Amino acid sequence: MNKLLQTDGGHSDEHGLPPMSSIKRWLVTTNHKDVGILYIVTSLFFLVMGGVLALLIRLQLWLPRAPGEGLLSAFAYNQSVTAHGLIMVFWFLSPFAFGFANYIVPIQIGAKDLAFPRLNALSYWLYLISGILLGVSFFQGGTFNGGWTVYAPLNLPAFTPQVGATSAILALLIFSVAITAGSVNFLTTIHRMRAKGMTLMNMPLFTWTILLTVWMMLFAFAALLAALMILSSDRILGTTYFSTTGTQGSLLWTHLFWFFGHPEVYIVFFPALGAMAEIFQTFTGRRIVGRKWFIAALVLVTVQSFVVWMHHMFLTGINLEIKTIIMITTIGISLPFDLMVFSLIYTLVKGRIQFTTPFLFAFGGLVLFIIGGITGVFLGAVILDYEFRGTYWVVAHFHYVMVGGVTGLVAAIYYWFPKITGRMYDEFLGKVNFVLYFIGFNLLYFPLFIAWETPRRVFTYAPSLIPWHQMATIGGFILALSFVVMLYNFFISLSNGEEVGNSPWEYASTMEWALSSPPPLENWDGVPTYENGELEFIPEKIATDGGEITHE
Amino acid sequence: MLDFSFISLLARSSLLSIFPIGSRTFIFDQIFFIFLLLGTIVGIVVISYMVIQAYRYREDSTRKKDDIDRPKLGELPPQEDDGNKLLKSLLLSAVVVIALVVWTYGSLLYVEAQPSQIDDALTIGVEAYQFGFLFTYPDGYQSTGVLRAPVDRVTVLKITSRDVLHNFGSPDLRIKADAAPGQVSETWFLAESTGTYDSACYELCGAGHSYMLAEIIILEESEFEQWNKTKNNGN
């Protein structure tokens, strides 16, 4: 890092934007870092919303209930499981990850902002509006209550006549528009606006995972958007694409939904994987083992993610030949993940591992993902899948994977907290957070494997399974408590945390750590370049003149 | 179309069956046990290895400074790469996973081929609706909520739905099939002992989903015949 021109931490040029303490700033901003913060904060609100619904579900499952017993009516229970799934997958996980993508990707690749800052702000505001609409839908006769998969023909007004159900579908539609606009923005930025010398292969792994995520989003959300437009037409205009009188409506929806739905699993998991890779490198003091293989595996998963969707339909009207092909592609997609897991594990070897909070979460996230992956192989064997279909085995497996991903993103928020706020979080509280989180997570989800014979989305189950479900409910509250600790930690650290310089981490290597914390509005003076094999900031004049850079 | 008849013939020949065949309960239990065993071993080995390495290479003030090249701020990732160990591990895991799934494939073919291979099977229609199941016997007799079938005889189910997507499943008999409107899906079971088994809907289908249940009563062959003869009179 010699010859590195440090950027000026006291940079006060805010380009006429109101200061960060004023509300107006957050309404008019188009700056990628501001929008990133908006995404992170908003998505945490949705985490709380989805989390409260989850706790309601767990309370209802404390005992097997007769109709009308417990906190929730049957109708309220169905709304809860549906909205919990939708909120966590759509309104929490991806936007949380894209908060980091907004903030970090431009300053990892040397772009002043995203390619289309106003479009970026529009994406955020559409996201917020769609989320508010979903919240409102609860009060319009009840929100959608047919499961997050929105299967046809239950998704038609004949079966879900509530106005709120239509609002929820429209909310999803607006959300898909926001995502599509966002993916175009990121694609342009990452492909066209990298610093000199920052080739695709040189990109930091977090940026790599975001690039591949937005490529998947571009195609997957197009399918969802199309399906939602047809469905909205059915619900509002009275067309009959998914109508009950037709024979194939349910099958059509299932195909369209899972063509989106399976890539969606990787869409929500990839950013966490990228963050975990960065965090492993920083806190082990080792560069990732087999970096190019890691990237190749990511690319392979991205492509393969579009040819496995029918494994969600092994019992849904597809023939043996297609089942066989999908079984092969499904097993095929697990192998690149094996490689990535090994790659992360071997990165530990010969490291100088610092057990900071971000590392603990990244390490824990990997453990959880391994368990999720192994139990996923069970589902890849069609003969076992037949019996696991619609049971808590599926619930437990995908929570290990998806919430395993959340674990990686919690690691990410601790990792980048000093960069975004300029202050250090409280390490002790961070470790308390991790211990509560890890215990709560496993107490919540592991018993669900043991109680796997419970059918999904019901609140009656065999009395012999009561202890396991009660254990899970207790685990759910411990997990919730761990998030309270996290939010408290961030809240007090915002004012009391020790101020950090450019980088509090000894072995951080990516560009964002060469900037002050938080970076100034336009990130740096001059132009960042890797042309000479390492990061330099050269004065703008020389760069735009195209003149030779002189080194003394 | 691929031709699977050869393999399914293999699946049915008891000499060559290294994979489990029999009742669906038997098949599931065998395969699930092997997966659980291997899955647990692999999980414990991998996670223990991780934890041991993480502990072994922890930052520790007593550890001597080494001369390993650590990542530096502002560097480009070096291009030299040692993927050897990685690819070996991948190969090992690929062999285990592929072998396991291929092994189960024979049982899948057996399960898929079964209904068409059985002559004396009892065929019962299952129509799911919000919120129950209607069972139709070969002679047209219909009942809701209770399915009666004989022990030790393959029963074939032809499953459909009157309204939304449902799923008919019985955990003890290892039955599971989607019930989609306008489609008939076929599955089968073989009960090895008499008694009353639970079945339920396994796909969220509306407010009554949690209580969309049915009983499966398995009778001795003679009892079943007796019931079969008198069922139209009694009800």
PDB file of C-alpha atoms in Angstrom, chain B residues 34-219:
ATOM      1  CA  ILE B  34     -28.372 -45.287   5.751  1.00  0.00           C
ATOM      2  CA  PHE B  35     -28.649 -41.580   4.903  1.00  0.00           C
ATOM      3  CA  LEU B  36     -28.958 -40.671   8.560  1.00  0.00           C
ATOM      4  CA  LEU B  37     -25.946 -42.769   9.477  1.00  0.00           C
ATOM      5  CA  LEU B  38     -23.699 -41.429   6.717  1.00  0.00           C
ATOM      6  CA  GLY B  39     -25.029 -37.888   7.088  1.00  0.00           C
ATOM      7  CA  THR B  40     -24.267 -37.893  10.798  1.00  0.00           C
ATOM      8  CA  ILE B  41     -20.771 -39.272  10.280  1.00  0.00           C
ATOM      9  CA  VAL B  42     -19.941 -36.794   7.513  1.00  0.00           C
ATOM     10  CA  GLY B  43     -21.390 -33.911   9.537  1.00  0.00           C
ATOM     11  CA  ILE B  44     -19.417 -34.806  12.663  1.00  0.00           C
ATOM     12  CA  VAL B  45     -16.161 -35.340  10.743  1.00  0.00           C
ATOM     13  CA  VAL B  46     -16.402 -32.106   8.750  1.00  0.00           C
ATOM     14  CA  ILE B  47     -17.519 -29.880  11.612  1.00  0.00           C
ATOM     15  CA  SER B  48     -14.963 -31.383  14.028  1.00  0.00           C
ATOM     16  CA  TYR B  49     -12.233 -30.791  11.457  1.00  0.00           C
ATOM     17  CA  MET B  50     -13.334 -27.169  11.127  1.00  0.00           C
ATOM     18  CA  VAL B  51     -13.401 -26.566  14.853  1.00  0.00           C
ATOM     19  CA  ILE B  52     -10.036 -28.270  15.392  1.00  0.00           C
ATOM     20  CA  GLN B  53      -8.358 -26.253  12.637  1.00  0.00           C
ATOM     21  CA  ALA B  54      -9.900 -23.009  13.879  1.00  0.00           C
ATOM     22  CA  TYR B  55      -8.633 -23.713  17.386  1.00  0.00           C
ATOM     23  CA  ARG B  56      -5.246 -24.864  16.235  1.00  0.00           C
ATOM     24  CA  TYR B  57      -4.580 -21.756  14.182  1.00  0.00           C
ATOM     25  CA  ARG B  58      -6.095 -19.248  16.589  1.00  0.00           C
ATOM     26  CA  GLU B  59      -4.348 -15.932  17.104  1.00  0.00           C
ATOM     27  CA  ASP B  60      -2.382 -16.338  20.288  1.00  0.00           C
ATOM     28  CA  SER B  61       0.205 -14.067  21.792  1.00  0.00           C
ATOM     29  CA  THR B  62       2.340 -17.073  22.668  1.00  0.00           C
ATOM     30  CA  ARG B  63       2.489 -18.149  19.043  1.00  0.00           C
ATOM     31  CA  LYS B  64       5.635 -17.189  17.267  1.00  0.00           C
ATOM     32  CA  LYS B  65       5.380 -14.790  14.363  1.00  0.00           C
ATOM     33  CA  ASP B  66       5.516 -16.824  11.219  1.00  0.00           C
ATOM     34  CA  ASP B  67       6.681 -15.694   7.834  1.00  0.00           C
ATOM     35  CA  ILE B  68       3.509 -16.639   5.999  1.00  0.00           C
ATOM     36  CA  ASP B  69       2.451 -14.054   3.449  1.00  0.00           C
ATOM     37  CA  ARG B  70      -0.727 -12.435   4.821  1.00  0.00           C
ATOM     38  CA  PRO B  71      -3.292 -10.442   2.825  1.00  0.00           C
ATOM     39  CA  LYS B  72      -2.358  -6.767   2.485  1.00  0.00           C
ATOM     40  CA  LEU B  73      -4.638  -3.797   2.116  1.00  0.00           C
ATOM     41  CA  GLY B  74      -5.045  -2.753  -1.494  1.00  0.00           C
ATOM     42  CA  GLU B  75      -3.536  -5.874  -3.007  1.00  0.00           C
ATOM     43  CA  LEU B  76      -4.942  -7.726  -5.964  1.00  0.00           C
ATOM     44  CA  PRO B  77      -5.589 -11.374  -5.241  1.00  0.00           C
ATOM     45  CA  PRO B  78      -2.531 -13.355  -6.315  1.00  0.00           C
ATOM     46  CA  GLN B  79      -3.168 -15.518  -9.330  1.00  0.00           C
ATOM     47  CA  GLU B  80      -1.293 -18.636  -8.240  1.00  0.00           C
ATOM     48  CA  ASP B  81      -3.725 -21.101  -6.829  1.00  0.00           C
ATOM     49  CA  ASP B  82      -3.514 -24.412  -5.102  1.00  0.00           C
ATOM     50  CA  GLY B  83      -6.732 -26.138  -5.960  1.00  0.00           C
ATOM     51  CA  ASN B  84      -5.359 -29.647  -5.624  1.00  0.00           C
ATOM     52  CA  LYS B  85      -6.508 -30.468  -2.121  1.00  0.00           C
ATOM     53  CA  LEU B  86      -9.802 -28.792  -2.917  1.00  0.00           C
ATOM     54  CA  LEU B  87     -10.505 -30.880  -5.984  1.00  0.00           C
ATOM     55  CA  LYS B  88      -9.550 -34.087  -4.170  1.00  0.00           C
ATOM     56  CA  SER B  89     -12.026 -33.305  -1.400  1.00  0.00           C
ATOM     57  CA  LEU B  90     -14.656 -32.459  -3.967  1.00  0.00           C
ATOM     58  CA  LEU B  91     -14.083 -35.745  -5.732  1.00  0.00           C
ATOM     59  CA  LEU B  92     -14.441 -37.660  -2.475  1.00  0.00           C
ATOM     60  CA  SER B  93     -17.700 -35.929  -1.568  1.00  0.00           C
ATOM     61  CA  ALA B  94     -18.991 -36.345  -5.119  1.00  0.00           C
ATOM     62  CA  VAL B  95     -18.372 -40.095  -4.972  1.00  0.00           C
ATOM     63  CA  VAL B  96     -20.242 -40.420  -1.675  1.00  0.00           C
ATOM     64  CA  VAL B  97     -23.226 -38.299  -2.745  1.00  0.00           C
ATOM     65  CA  ILE B  98     -23.576 -39.792  -6.212  1.00  0.00           C
ATOM     66  CA  ALA B  99     -23.192 -43.359  -4.948  1.00  0.00           C
ATOM     67  CA  LEU B 100     -25.872 -42.778  -2.338  1.00  0.00           C
ATOM     68  CA  VAL B 101     -28.382 -41.288  -4.717  1.00  0.00           C
ATOM     69  CA  VAL B 102     -27.756 -43.836  -7.466  1.00  0.00           C
ATOM     70  CA  TRP B 103     -28.263 -46.559  -4.863  1.00  0.00           C
ATOM     71  CA  THR B 104     -31.700 -45.149  -4.010  1.00  0.00           C
ATOM     72  CA  TYR B 105     -32.609 -44.847  -7.668  1.00  0.00           C
ATOM     73  CA  GLY B 106     -33.309 -48.560  -8.000  1.00  0.00           C
ATOM     74  CA  SER B 107     -35.839 -48.345  -5.201  1.00  0.00           C
ATOM     75  CA  LEU B 108     -37.417 -45.354  -6.896  1.00  0.00           C
ATOM     76  CA  LEU B 109     -37.862 -47.334 -10.100  1.00  0.00           C
ATOM     77  CA  TYR B 110     -39.405 -50.159  -8.119  1.00  0.00           C
ATOM     78  CA  VAL B 111     -41.846 -47.803  -6.388  1.00  0.00           C
ATOM     79  CA  GLU B 112     -42.743 -46.105  -9.654  1.00  0.00           C
ATOM     80  CA  ALA B 113     -43.269 -49.382 -11.523  1.00  0.00           C
ATOM     81  CA  GLN B 114     -45.244 -51.176  -8.835  1.00  0.00           C
ATOM     82  CA  PRO B 115     -48.890 -50.203  -9.535  1.00  0.00           C
ATOM     83  CA  SER B 116     -48.830 -51.461 -13.115  1.00  0.00           C
ATOM     84  CA  GLN B 117     -47.178 -54.742 -12.115  1.00  0.00           C
ATOM     85  CA  ILE B 118     -49.772 -55.916  -9.645  1.00  0.00           C
ATOM     86  CA  ASP B 119     -52.802 -57.892 -10.815  1.00  0.00           C
ATOM     87  CA  ASP B 120     -54.802 -58.284  -7.630  1.00  0.00           C
ATOM     88  CA  ALA B 121     -54.329 -54.730  -6.429  1.00  0.00           C
ATOM     89  CA  LEU B 122     -57.271 -52.929  -4.934  1.00  0.00           C
ATOM     90  CA  THR B 123     -57.738 -49.581  -6.663  1.00  0.00           C
ATOM     91  CA  ILE B 124     -59.346 -46.775  -4.695  1.00  0.00           C
ATOM     92  CA  GLY B 125     -60.086 -43.271  -5.931  1.00  0.00           C
ATOM     93  CA  VAL B 126     -59.216 -40.418  -3.576  1.00  0.00           C
ATOM     94  CA  GLU B 127     -60.828 -37.049  -4.155  1.00  0.00           C
ATOM     95  CA  ALA B 128     -59.551 -34.272  -1.927  1.00  0.00           C
ATOM     96  CA  TYR B 129     -61.726 -31.268  -1.248  1.00  0.00           C
ATOM     97  CA  GLN B 130     -61.859 -28.355   1.188  1.00  0.00           C
ATOM     98  CA  PHE B 131     -61.603 -29.950   3.786  1.00  0.00           C
ATOM     99  CA  GLY B 132     -61.702 -33.710   3.585  1.00  0.00           C
ATOM    100  CA  PHE B 133     -61.162 -36.798   1.465  1.00  0.00           C
ATOM    101  CA  LEU B 134     -63.736 -38.788  -0.476  1.00  0.00           C
ATOM    102  CA  PHE B 135     -62.787 -42.433  -1.157  1.00  0.00           C
ATOM    103  CA  THR B 136     -64.351 -44.329  -4.067  1.00  0.00           C
ATOM    104  CA  TYR B 137     -64.134 -48.138  -4.233  1.00  0.00           C
ATOM    105  CA  PRO B 138     -64.135 -50.185  -7.453  1.00  0.00           C
ATOM    106  CA  ASP B 139     -67.883 -50.885  -7.175  1.00  0.00           C
ATOM    107  CA  GLY B 140     -68.671 -47.181  -6.903  1.00  0.00           C
ATOM    108  CA  TYR B 141     -69.195 -47.176  -3.129  1.00  0.00           C
ATOM    109  CA  GLN B 142     -68.057 -43.905  -1.599  1.00  0.00           C
ATOM    110  CA  SER B 143     -67.084 -42.889   1.915  1.00  0.00           C
ATOM    111  CA  THR B 144     -65.602 -39.784   3.453  1.00  0.00           C
ATOM    112  CA  GLY B 145     -63.001 -39.642   6.169  1.00  0.00           C
ATOM    113  CA  VAL B 146     -62.332 -43.390   6.412  1.00  0.00           C
ATOM    114  CA  LEU B 147     -60.439 -45.596   3.991  1.00  0.00           C
ATOM    115  CA  ARG B 148     -60.596 -49.354   4.499  1.00  0.00           C
ATOM    116  CA  ALA B 149     -58.071 -51.651   2.851  1.00  0.00           C
ATOM    117  CA  PRO B 150     -56.819 -55.209   3.336  1.00  0.00           C
ATOM    118  CA  VAL B 151     -53.508 -56.110   4.933  1.00  0.00           C
ATOM    119  CA  ASP B 152     -50.617 -57.540   2.860  1.00  0.00           C
ATOM    120  CA  ARG B 153     -52.157 -56.523  -0.428  1.00  0.00           C
ATOM    121  CA  VAL B 154     -51.071 -53.661  -2.628  1.00  0.00           C
ATOM    122  CA  THR B 155     -53.601 -50.858  -2.687  1.00  0.00           C
ATOM    123  CA  VAL B 156     -53.346 -48.420  -5.590  1.00  0.00           C
ATOM    124  CA  LEU B 157     -54.629 -44.893  -5.028  1.00  0.00           C
ATOM    125  CA  LYS B 158     -55.765 -42.605  -7.834  1.00  0.00           C
ATOM    126  CA  ILE B 159     -55.722 -39.167  -6.354  1.00  0.00           C
ATOM    127  CA  THR B 160     -57.294 -35.944  -7.563  1.00  0.00           C
ATOM    128  CA  SER B 161     -58.830 -32.782  -6.197  1.00  0.00           C
ATOM    129  CA  ARG B 162     -62.227 -31.155  -6.454  1.00  0.00           C
ATOM    130  CA  ASP B 163     -60.989 -27.609  -5.789  1.00  0.00           C
ATOM    131  CA  VAL B 164     -57.479 -26.466  -4.812  1.00  0.00           C
ATOM    132  CA  LEU B 165     -54.130 -28.221  -4.595  1.00  0.00           C
ATOM    133  CA  HIS B 166     -54.056 -30.728  -1.733  1.00  0.00           C
ATOM    134  CA  ASN B 167     -51.707 -33.549  -0.840  1.00  0.00           C
ATOM    135  CA  PHE B 168     -52.776 -36.904   0.552  1.00  0.00           C
ATOM    136  CA  GLY B 169     -50.257 -38.414   2.926  1.00  0.00           C
ATOM    137  CA  SER B 170     -50.015 -41.055   5.611  1.00  0.00           C
ATOM    138  CA  PRO B 171     -46.762 -41.090   7.584  1.00  0.00           C
ATOM    139  CA  ASP B 172     -46.987 -44.673   8.871  1.00  0.00           C
ATOM    140  CA  LEU B 173     -47.808 -46.179   5.503  1.00  0.00           C
ATOM    141  CA  ARG B 174     -45.431 -43.799   3.666  1.00  0.00           C
ATOM    142  CA  ILE B 175     -48.079 -42.607   1.253  1.00  0.00           C
ATOM    143  CA  LYS B 176     -47.671 -39.155  -0.234  1.00  0.00           C
ATOM    144  CA  ALA B 177     -49.138 -37.748  -3.433  1.00  0.00           C
ATOM    145  CA  ASP B 178     -50.291 -34.389  -4.692  1.00  0.00           C
ATOM    146  CA  ALA B 179     -53.982 -33.974  -5.340  1.00  0.00           C
ATOM    147  CA  ALA B 180     -54.316 -31.438  -8.130  1.00  0.00           C
ATOM    148  CA  PRO B 181     -57.584 -30.365  -9.746  1.00  0.00           C
ATOM    149  CA  GLY B 182     -57.971 -31.778 -13.242  1.00  0.00           C
ATOM    150  CA  GLN B 183     -55.188 -34.327 -12.806  1.00  0.00           C
ATOM    151  CA  VAL B 184     -54.965 -37.838 -11.444  1.00  0.00           C
ATOM    152  CA  SER B 185     -51.792 -38.874  -9.676  1.00  0.00           C
ATOM    153  CA  GLU B 186     -51.216 -42.486  -8.858  1.00  0.00           C
ATOM    154  CA  THR B 187     -49.482 -44.005  -5.879  1.00  0.00           C
ATOM    155  CA  TRP B 188     -49.643 -47.200  -3.850  1.00  0.00           C
ATOM    156  CA  PHE B 189     -49.096 -48.658  -0.426  1.00  0.00           C
ATOM    157  CA  LEU B 190     -48.778 -52.036   1.201  1.00  0.00           C
ATOM    158  CA  ALA B 191     -49.815 -52.320   4.837  1.00  0.00           C
ATOM    159  CA  GLU B 192     -48.006 -55.073   6.714  1.00  0.00           C
ATOM    160  CA  SER B 193     -50.155 -55.069   9.809  1.00  0.00           C
ATOM    161  CA  THR B 194     -53.757 -54.360  10.638  1.00  0.00           C
ATOM    162  CA  GLY B 195     -54.834 -51.321  12.579  1.00  0.00           C
ATOM    163  CA  THR B 196     -55.872 -47.721  12.214  1.00  0.00           C
ATOM    164  CA  TYR B 197     -53.465 -45.284  10.598  1.00  0.00           C
ATOM    165  CA  ASP B 198     -53.616 -41.506  10.319  1.00  0.00           C
ATOM    166  CA  SER B 199     -53.599 -39.604   7.093  1.00  0.00           C
ATOM    167  CA  ALA B 200     -53.777 -35.890   6.463  1.00  0.00           C
ATOM    168  CA  CYS B 201     -53.473 -33.120   3.915  1.00  0.00           C
ATOM    169  CA  TYR B 202     -49.851 -32.029   3.416  1.00  0.00           C
ATOM    170  CA  GLU B 203     -50.419 -28.929   1.295  1.00  0.00           C
ATOM    171  CA  LEU B 204     -51.801 -25.687   2.688  1.00  0.00           C
ATOM    172  CA  CYS B 205     -55.291 -25.507   1.231  1.00  0.00           C
ATOM    173  CA  GLY B 206     -57.281 -23.020   3.285  1.00  0.00           C
ATOM    174  CA  ALA B 207     -58.606 -22.345   6.764  1.00  0.00           C
ATOM    175  CA  GLY B 208     -59.514 -25.967   7.477  1.00  0.00           C
ATOM    176  CA  HIS B 209     -56.126 -27.368   6.437  1.00  0.00           C
ATOM    177  CA  SER B 210     -54.998 -28.245   9.951  1.00  0.00           C
ATOM    178  CA  TYR B 211     -58.005 -30.530  10.391  1.00  0.00           C
ATOM    179  CA  MET B 212     -58.164 -32.106   6.987  1.00  0.00           C
ATOM    180  CA  LEU B 213     -57.663 -35.636   8.275  1.00  0.00           C
ATOM    181  CA  ALA B 214     -58.738 -39.146   7.379  1.00  0.00           C
ATOM    182  CA  GLU B 215     -58.347 -42.576   8.940  1.00  0.00           C
ATOM    183  CA  ILE B 216     -56.979 -45.582   7.136  1.00  0.00           C
ATOM    184  CA  ILE B 217     -58.288 -48.815   8.636  1.00  0.00           C
ATOM    185  CA  ILE B 218     -56.339 -51.898   7.635  1.00  0.00           C
ATOM    186  CA  LEU B 219     -58.305 -55.144   8.004  1.00  0.00           C
TER     187      LEU B 219
END
